Amino acid sequence: MLQVAQLIENYRKDIEAYEAANAQEAEAFRIKYLGSKGIVKAMMGEMKNVENDQKRYFGVVLNEFKKLAEEKYESLKNGLSNVSETSTANMDWSLPGDTLPVGTRHPLSIVRNRIVSIFKQLAFAVAEGPEIEDDWHNFTSLNLPEFHPARDMQDTFYVHKNPDWLLRTHTSSVQARVLEKGKLPVRIICPGRVYRNETISARAHCFFHQVEGLYVDEQVSFADLKQTLYFFVQEMFGKDVTIRFRPSYFPFTEPSAEMDISCTVCGGSGCSLCKHTGWVEILGCGMVHPSMLENFKIDPNKYSGFAFGMGIERICQLKYRINDLRLYSQNDIRFLRQFTSAL
Ligand code: DAH
């Protein structure tokens, strides 16, 4: 009986020290101790040799021994499952991975980035302004006082009345924000979102995007304006494209012009895009009106400047033949996916 007790004590030490590095070693433990020919069974078999008055005590010892072996086996198995979750040792690296869908740049972002990088070559810096504007920056300081008929074309959404806060109708408001800082010379472009109270259709939307340009310094001339925009057009649409200016009217420029480029589809011979004129309009521009400079306490006898404003959707339409303005904001993946490999 004493011998058996000593044996159990030795096995107990062995069980406590046992470690399993993998499932096979845990299984070997089970077979060794808990299998049908295992040690626990063998020790139970010793019961018949135990004297009657010792049987009770020996039964308790044996049960504890069995419990210890069972618990150890459970903990060996659990330890293995924890290990296999975190360890990389058992991973199958040849399995195909879960691919993450990669988005594409929005066509308007592509074109905006391109415009910014072209003007960057001419040392134009990017300036930004708020989308909620006050009347002064969006209208009055740009020679569009209250009741001016040119305001009719730029109805918008009012956030507050008296004083008026509105969603800006053009990026020209950023001109006002930059000029009021009084730091000259100024050579900036201002990309951003603008709003108008329009019925949504293929050709009009209640929000769209513009890029404004402004250059104010001593002796800036219309020739500088023409050369700057010609450079832009050739970079954007290619060396074959030519430009022409038509007289126009904007309250904040004098003289004002609208600029056309030779049709990018037919090259000028006439097609449906250019309505058989050979030309398509892309932007408005002009020399900054002297009274606007005065609005910002800039001496128009010393300084002059040019400005221009273009719609990013319009450039996008000409570059990618997108004929419906609504497509830009519908989030249709079939539309957006077409720009995966665009620059
Ligand atoms: N702000 C004008 C518009 O939204 C566009 C424009 C025209 C901007 C002429 C200018 C400019 O800076 O000189 O219709």
Coordinates of C-alpha atoms and ligand atoms in Angstrom, one line a residue:
M1 CA 0.0 0.0 0.0
L2 CA 2.8 2.4 0.9
Q3 CA 4.5 1.6 -2.4
V4 CA 1.4 2.5 -4.4
A5 CA 1.0 5.8 -2.5
Q6 CA 4.6 6.6 -3.4
L7 CA 4.0 5.7 -7.0
I8 CA 1.0 8.0 -7.1
E9 CA 3.0 10.8 -5.6
N10 CA 5.6 10.4 -8.4
Y11 CA 3.0 10.4 -11.1
R12 CA 1.4 13.5 -9.5
K13 CA 4.7 15.4 -9.9
D14 CA 5.0 14.2 -13.5
I15 CA 1.5 15.3 -14.3
E16 CA 2.0 18.8 -12.8
A17 CA 5.3 19.3 -14.8
Y18 CA 3.9 18.0 -18.1
E19 CA 3.8 20.4 -21.0
A20 CA 2.4 19.9 -24.5
A21 CA 3.7 21.8 -27.4
N22 CA 1.1 20.5 -29.8
A23 CA -2.0 18.3 -30.1
Q24 CA 0.0 15.1 -30.5
E25 CA 1.7 15.6 -27.2
A26 CA -1.6 16.4 -25.4
E27 CA -3.0 13.2 -26.9
A28 CA 0.0 11.2 -25.7
F29 CA -0.7 12.5 -22.2
R30 CA -4.3 11.4 -22.4
I31 CA -3.3 7.9 -23.6
K32 CA -0.6 7.6 -20.9
Y33 CA -2.8 8.6 -18.0
L34 CA -6.5 8.4 -19.0
G35 CA -6.4 5.7 -21.8
S36 CA -8.0 2.3 -21.3
K37 CA -4.6 0.9 -20.5
G38 CA -3.4 4.1 -18.9
I39 CA -2.0 4.7 -15.4
V40 CA -5.2 5.9 -13.8
K41 CA -6.9 2.7 -14.7
A42 CA -3.9 0.7 -13.5
M43 CA -3.9 2.4 -10.2
M44 CA -7.7 1.8 -9.8
G45 CA -6.8 -1.9 -10.4
E46 CA -4.6 -1.8 -7.3
M47 CA -7.7 -1.3 -5.2
K48 CA -8.3 -5.0 -4.9
N49 CA -4.9 -5.4 -3.2
V50 CA -5.7 -2.8 -0.6
E51 CA -6.6 -3.9 2.9
N52 CA -10.2 -3.3 3.8
D53 CA -9.6 -0.7 6.5
Q54 CA -7.5 1.3 4.0
K55 CA -9.9 1.1 1.1
R56 CA -11.8 4.2 2.0
Y57 CA -8.8 6.4 2.3
F58 CA -7.2 4.9 -0.8
G59 CA -10.4 5.5 -2.8
V60 CA -10.2 9.2 -1.9
V61 CA -6.6 9.4 -3.0
L62 CA -7.3 7.6 -6.3
N63 CA -10.2 9.9 -7.1
E64 CA -8.1 13.0 -6.5
F65 CA -5.4 11.5 -8.7
K66 CA -7.9 10.8 -11.5
K67 CA -9.3 14.3 -11.2
L68 CA -5.9 15.8 -11.4
A69 CA -5.1 13.9 -14.6
E70 CA -8.4 14.9 -16.2
E71 CA -8.0 18.6 -15.3
K72 CA -4.4 18.6 -16.6
Y73 CA -5.6 17.1 -19.9
E74 CA -8.3 19.8 -20.2
S75 CA -5.8 22.6 -19.5
L76 CA -3.3 21.1 -22.0
K77 CA -6.0 21.2 -24.7
N78 CA -7.2 24.7 -23.8
G79 CA -3.6 26.0 -23.8
L80 CA -3.2 24.6 -27.3
S81 CA -6.3 26.2 -28.7
N82 CA -5.2 29.6 -27.3
V83 CA -1.8 29.2 -28.7
S84 CA -3.1 28.2 -32.2
E85 CA -5.2 31.4 -32.3
T86 CA -2.4 33.7 -31.8
S87 CA 0.6 31.9 -33.1
T88 CA 1.7 32.2 -36.7
A89 CA 3.5 28.8 -36.6
N90 CA 0.4 26.8 -37.8
M91 CA -0.8 29.3 -40.4
D92 CA -1.1 28.3 -44.0
W93 CA 0.6 31.2 -45.7
S94 CA -0.3 29.9 -49.2
L95 CA -4.1 30.6 -48.6
P96 CA -5.4 33.5 -50.7
G97 CA -5.9 36.6 -48.7
D98 CA -9.1 38.7 -48.3
T99 CA -8.7 41.5 -50.7
L100 CA -9.7 45.0 -49.6
P101 CA -11.6 46.9 -52.2
V102 CA -9.6 50.0 -53.1
G103 CA -11.6 53.1 -54.0
T104 CA -10.9 55.4 -56.9
R105 CA -10.4 59.1 -57.0
H106 CA -13.5 61.0 -57.9
P107 CA -13.3 62.5 -61.4
L108 CA -13.8 66.0 -60.0
S109 CA -10.9 65.4 -57.6
I110 CA -8.7 64.2 -60.4
V111 CA -9.4 67.3 -62.5
R112 CA -9.1 69.6 -59.5
N113 CA -5.7 68.2 -58.6
R114 CA -4.6 68.5 -62.2
I115 CA -5.7 72.2 -62.4
V116 CA -3.9 72.9 -59.1
S117 CA -0.7 71.2 -60.3
I118 CA -0.7 73.2 -63.6
F119 CA -1.1 76.5 -61.9
K120 CA 1.5 75.5 -59.4
Q121 CA 4.0 75.5 -62.2
L122 CA 3.3 79.2 -62.6
A123 CA 3.7 79.8 -58.9
F124 CA 0.0 80.1 -58.0
A125 CA -0.7 79.1 -54.4
V126 CA -3.9 77.5 -53.3
A127 CA -6.2 79.7 -51.1
E128 CA -9.5 78.6 -49.4
G129 CA -12.5 80.4 -48.0
P130 CA -15.7 79.4 -46.2
E131 CA -18.7 77.9 -48.0
I132 CA -21.1 79.9 -45.8
E133 CA -20.4 83.5 -46.7
D134 CA -21.7 86.9 -45.8
D135 CA -23.2 89.3 -48.3
W136 CA -20.1 91.5 -48.4
H137 CA -17.6 88.8 -49.5
N138 CA -19.9 87.0 -51.9
F139 CA -21.6 90.0 -53.6
T140 CA -21.2 93.6 -52.4
S141 CA -17.4 93.8 -52.4
L142 CA -17.3 92.3 -55.9
N143 CA -19.4 95.2 -57.2
L144 CA -22.6 93.3 -56.9
P145 CA -24.6 95.5 -54.5
E146 CA -28.1 94.7 -53.4
F147 CA -30.7 95.0 -56.3
H148 CA -27.9 94.7 -58.9
P149 CA -29.5 92.7 -61.8
A150 CA -26.4 90.4 -62.0
R151 CA -27.5 88.9 -58.7
D152 CA -30.5 87.3 -60.4
M153 CA -28.3 84.8 -62.1
Q154 CA -26.8 83.7 -58.7
D155 CA -29.8 83.0 -56.4
T156 CA -28.7 80.8 -53.6
F157 CA -29.6 79.4 -50.2
Y158 CA -29.8 81.8 -47.2
V159 CA -28.7 80.5 -43.9
H160 CA -29.5 83.7 -42.1
K161 CA -31.3 86.9 -43.0
N162 CA -30.2 90.4 -41.7
P163 CA -27.3 90.1 -41.6
D164 CA -27.3 87.8 -44.6
W165 CA -25.3 84.6 -44.5
L166 CA -25.6 82.4 -47.6
L167 CA -24.0 79.5 -49.3
R168 CA -21.5 81.1 -51.6
T169 CA -22.5 81.2 -55.3
H170 CA -18.9 81.4 -56.6
T171 CA -15.3 81.1 -55.5
S172 CA -14.9 84.8 -56.3
S173 CA -15.7 85.3 -52.7
V174 CA -12.2 84.0 -51.9
Q175 CA -10.7 86.9 -53.9
A176 CA -12.3 89.2 -51.5
R177 CA -11.1 87.3 -48.5
V178 CA -7.5 87.3 -49.8
L179 CA -7.5 90.9 -50.9
E180 CA -8.8 92.2 -47.6
K181 CA -5.7 90.8 -45.9
G182 CA -3.8 93.6 -47.8
K183 CA -0.7 91.6 -48.6
L184 CA 0.5 92.1 -52.2
P185 CA 1.4 90.7 -54.6
V186 CA -1.3 88.0 -54.7
R187 CA -1.1 85.0 -57.0
I188 CA -3.7 82.4 -56.0
I189 CA -6.1 79.8 -57.2
C190 CA -9.1 78.9 -55.1
P191 CA -10.7 75.5 -55.8
G192 CA -14.0 74.8 -53.9
R193 CA -17.7 74.0 -53.8
V194 CA -20.3 76.6 -54.7
Y195 CA -24.1 76.6 -54.5
R196 CA -27.0 78.0 -56.5
N197 CA -30.8 77.8 -56.2
E198 CA -31.3 75.8 -59.4
T199 CA -33.6 73.0 -60.4
I200 CA -31.5 69.9 -60.7
S201 CA -31.1 68.6 -64.3
A202 CA -28.4 67.2 -66.6
R203 CA -27.1 70.7 -67.1
A204 CA -27.7 72.5 -63.8
H205 CA -27.3 71.5 -60.1
C206 CA -27.7 73.2 -56.8
F207 CA -24.0 72.6 -56.0
F208 CA -21.0 72.3 -58.2
H209 CA -17.3 73.2 -58.1
Q210 CA -15.2 76.1 -59.4
V211 CA -11.6 77.2 -59.5
E212 CA -10.9 80.8 -59.2
G213 CA -7.7 82.5 -60.2
L214 CA -6.4 85.9 -59.1
Y215 CA -3.1 87.7 -59.8
V216 CA -2.6 91.2 -58.5
D217 CA 0.8 93.0 -58.8
E218 CA 2.3 96.1 -60.4
Q219 CA 2.0 96.1 -64.2
V220 CA -0.2 93.0 -64.7
S221 CA -1.7 93.2 -68.1
F222 CA -4.3 91.4 -70.3
A223 CA -1.3 89.8 -72.1
D224 CA -0.4 88.1 -68.8
L225 CA -3.9 86.8 -68.5
K226 CA -4.0 85.4 -72.0
Q227 CA -0.6 83.7 -71.7
T228 CA -1.4 82.2 -68.3
L229 CA -4.7 80.7 -69.6
Y230 CA -3.1 79.6 -72.9
F231 CA -0.5 77.7 -70.9
F232 CA -3.2 76.1 -68.7
V233 CA -5.3 75.0 -71.8
Q234 CA -2.3 73.4 -73.5
E235 CA -1.3 71.5 -70.4
M236 CA -4.8 70.4 -69.7
F237 CA -6.1 69.5 -73.2
G238 CA -2.9 69.2 -75.3
K239 CA -0.8 71.3 -77.6
D240 CA -3.2 71.3 -80.5
V241 CA -5.9 73.1 -78.6
T242 CA -6.2 76.9 -79.3
I243 CA -8.1 79.6 -77.5
R244 CA -10.2 82.6 -78.2
F245 CA -11.6 85.4 -76.1
R246 CA -15.1 87.0 -76.5
P247 CA -16.1 90.2 -74.8
S248 CA -18.4 89.7 -71.8
Y249 CA -19.6 91.3 -68.6
F250 CA -18.8 90.6 -65.0
P251 CA -19.2 93.3 -62.4
F252 CA -15.8 92.6 -60.8
T253 CA -13.7 92.7 -64.0
E254 CA -13.2 95.4 -66.6
P255 CA -12.7 94.5 -69.4
S256 CA -14.3 91.1 -69.1
A257 CA -14.1 88.1 -71.4
E258 CA -15.3 84.6 -71.9
M259 CA -12.7 82.2 -73.1
D260 CA -13.4 79.4 -75.6
I261 CA -11.2 76.5 -76.6
S262 CA -11.1 74.8 -79.9
C263 CA -13.4 71.8 -79.7
T264 CA -11.6 68.8 -78.2
V265 CA -13.8 66.4 -80.1
C266 CA -13.7 67.7 -83.7
G267 CA -10.7 69.9 -83.5
G268 CA -12.7 72.9 -84.8
S269 CA -14.4 71.4 -87.8
G270 CA -17.8 71.3 -86.1
C271 CA -19.7 68.5 -84.2
S272 CA -22.6 68.1 -81.7
L273 CA -20.4 68.9 -78.7
C274 CA -19.5 72.4 -80.0
K275 CA -22.9 72.8 -81.7
H276 CA -21.1 73.0 -85.0
T277 CA -19.2 76.2 -84.1
G278 CA -15.8 74.6 -83.5
W279 CA -15.5 76.3 -80.1
V280 CA -16.5 75.4 -76.6
E281 CA -16.7 77.9 -73.7
I282 CA -14.7 77.0 -70.6
L283 CA -14.3 80.1 -68.4
G284 CA -15.0 83.7 -67.5
C285 CA -12.1 86.2 -66.9
G286 CA -11.0 89.8 -67.0
M287 CA -8.9 92.5 -65.5
V288 CA -9.8 93.2 -61.8
H289 CA -12.1 96.2 -61.7
P290 CA -10.3 99.3 -60.3
S291 CA -13.2 100.0 -58.0
M292 CA -13.0 96.4 -56.5
L293 CA -9.3 97.1 -55.7
E294 CA -10.4 100.3 -54.0
N295 CA -13.0 98.3 -52.0
F296 CA -9.9 96.7 -50.4
K297 CA -7.9 99.9 -50.1
I298 CA -5.5 98.9 -52.9
D299 CA -4.3 101.8 -55.2
P300 CA -5.5 101.0 -58.7
N301 CA -3.0 103.4 -60.2
K302 CA -0.2 101.4 -58.8
Y303 CA -1.6 97.9 -58.9
S304 CA -3.5 95.9 -61.5
G305 CA -4.6 92.3 -61.8
F306 CA -6.4 89.6 -63.7
A307 CA -8.9 87.1 -62.5
F308 CA -10.7 84.1 -63.9
G309 CA -13.2 81.5 -62.8
M310 CA -14.0 78.1 -64.3
G311 CA -16.3 75.2 -63.4
I312 CA -14.5 72.0 -62.6
E313 CA -17.5 70.0 -63.9
R314 CA -17.2 71.7 -67.2
I315 CA -13.5 70.8 -67.6
C316 CA -14.4 67.3 -66.5
Q317 CA -17.1 67.1 -69.1
L318 CA -14.7 68.1 -71.9
K319 CA -12.0 65.8 -70.7
Y320 CA -14.1 62.7 -69.9
R321 CA -17.3 63.3 -72.0
I322 CA -19.5 63.4 -68.9
N323 CA -22.8 64.9 -70.1
D324 CA -25.0 64.7 -67.0
L325 CA -24.1 66.8 -64.0
R326 CA -26.1 64.5 -61.7
L327 CA -23.7 61.6 -62.2
Y328 CA -21.0 63.4 -60.1
S329 CA -23.1 63.1 -56.9
Q330 CA -25.1 59.9 -57.3
N331 CA -22.3 57.7 -55.9
D332 CA -23.0 55.1 -58.6
I333 CA -20.1 52.7 -58.4
R334 CA -20.4 51.8 -62.1
F335 CA -19.7 55.4 -63.0
L336 CA -16.9 55.9 -60.4
R337 CA -15.1 52.7 -61.2
Q338 CA -14.4 54.0 -64.7
F339 CA -11.8 56.3 -63.2
T340 CA -9.6 53.6 -61.6
S341 CA -6.6 54.2 -63.9
A342 CA -7.2 57.9 -64.5
L343 CA -4.2 60.1 -63.6
Ligands
DAH1 N1 -17.7 84.2 -60.6 C1 -18.0 83.9 -62.0 C2 -19.2 83.0 -62.0 O1 -19.4 82.3 -61.1 C3 -16.9 83.4 -62.8 C4 -15.8 84.4 -63.0 C5 -15.9 85.2 -64.1 C6 -14.8 84.5 -62.1 C7 -14.9 86.1 -64.3 C8 -13.8 85.5 -62.3 C9 -13.9 86.3 -63.4 O2 -12.8 85.7 -61.4 O3 -12.9 87.2 -63.6 O4 -19.9 83.0 -63.0

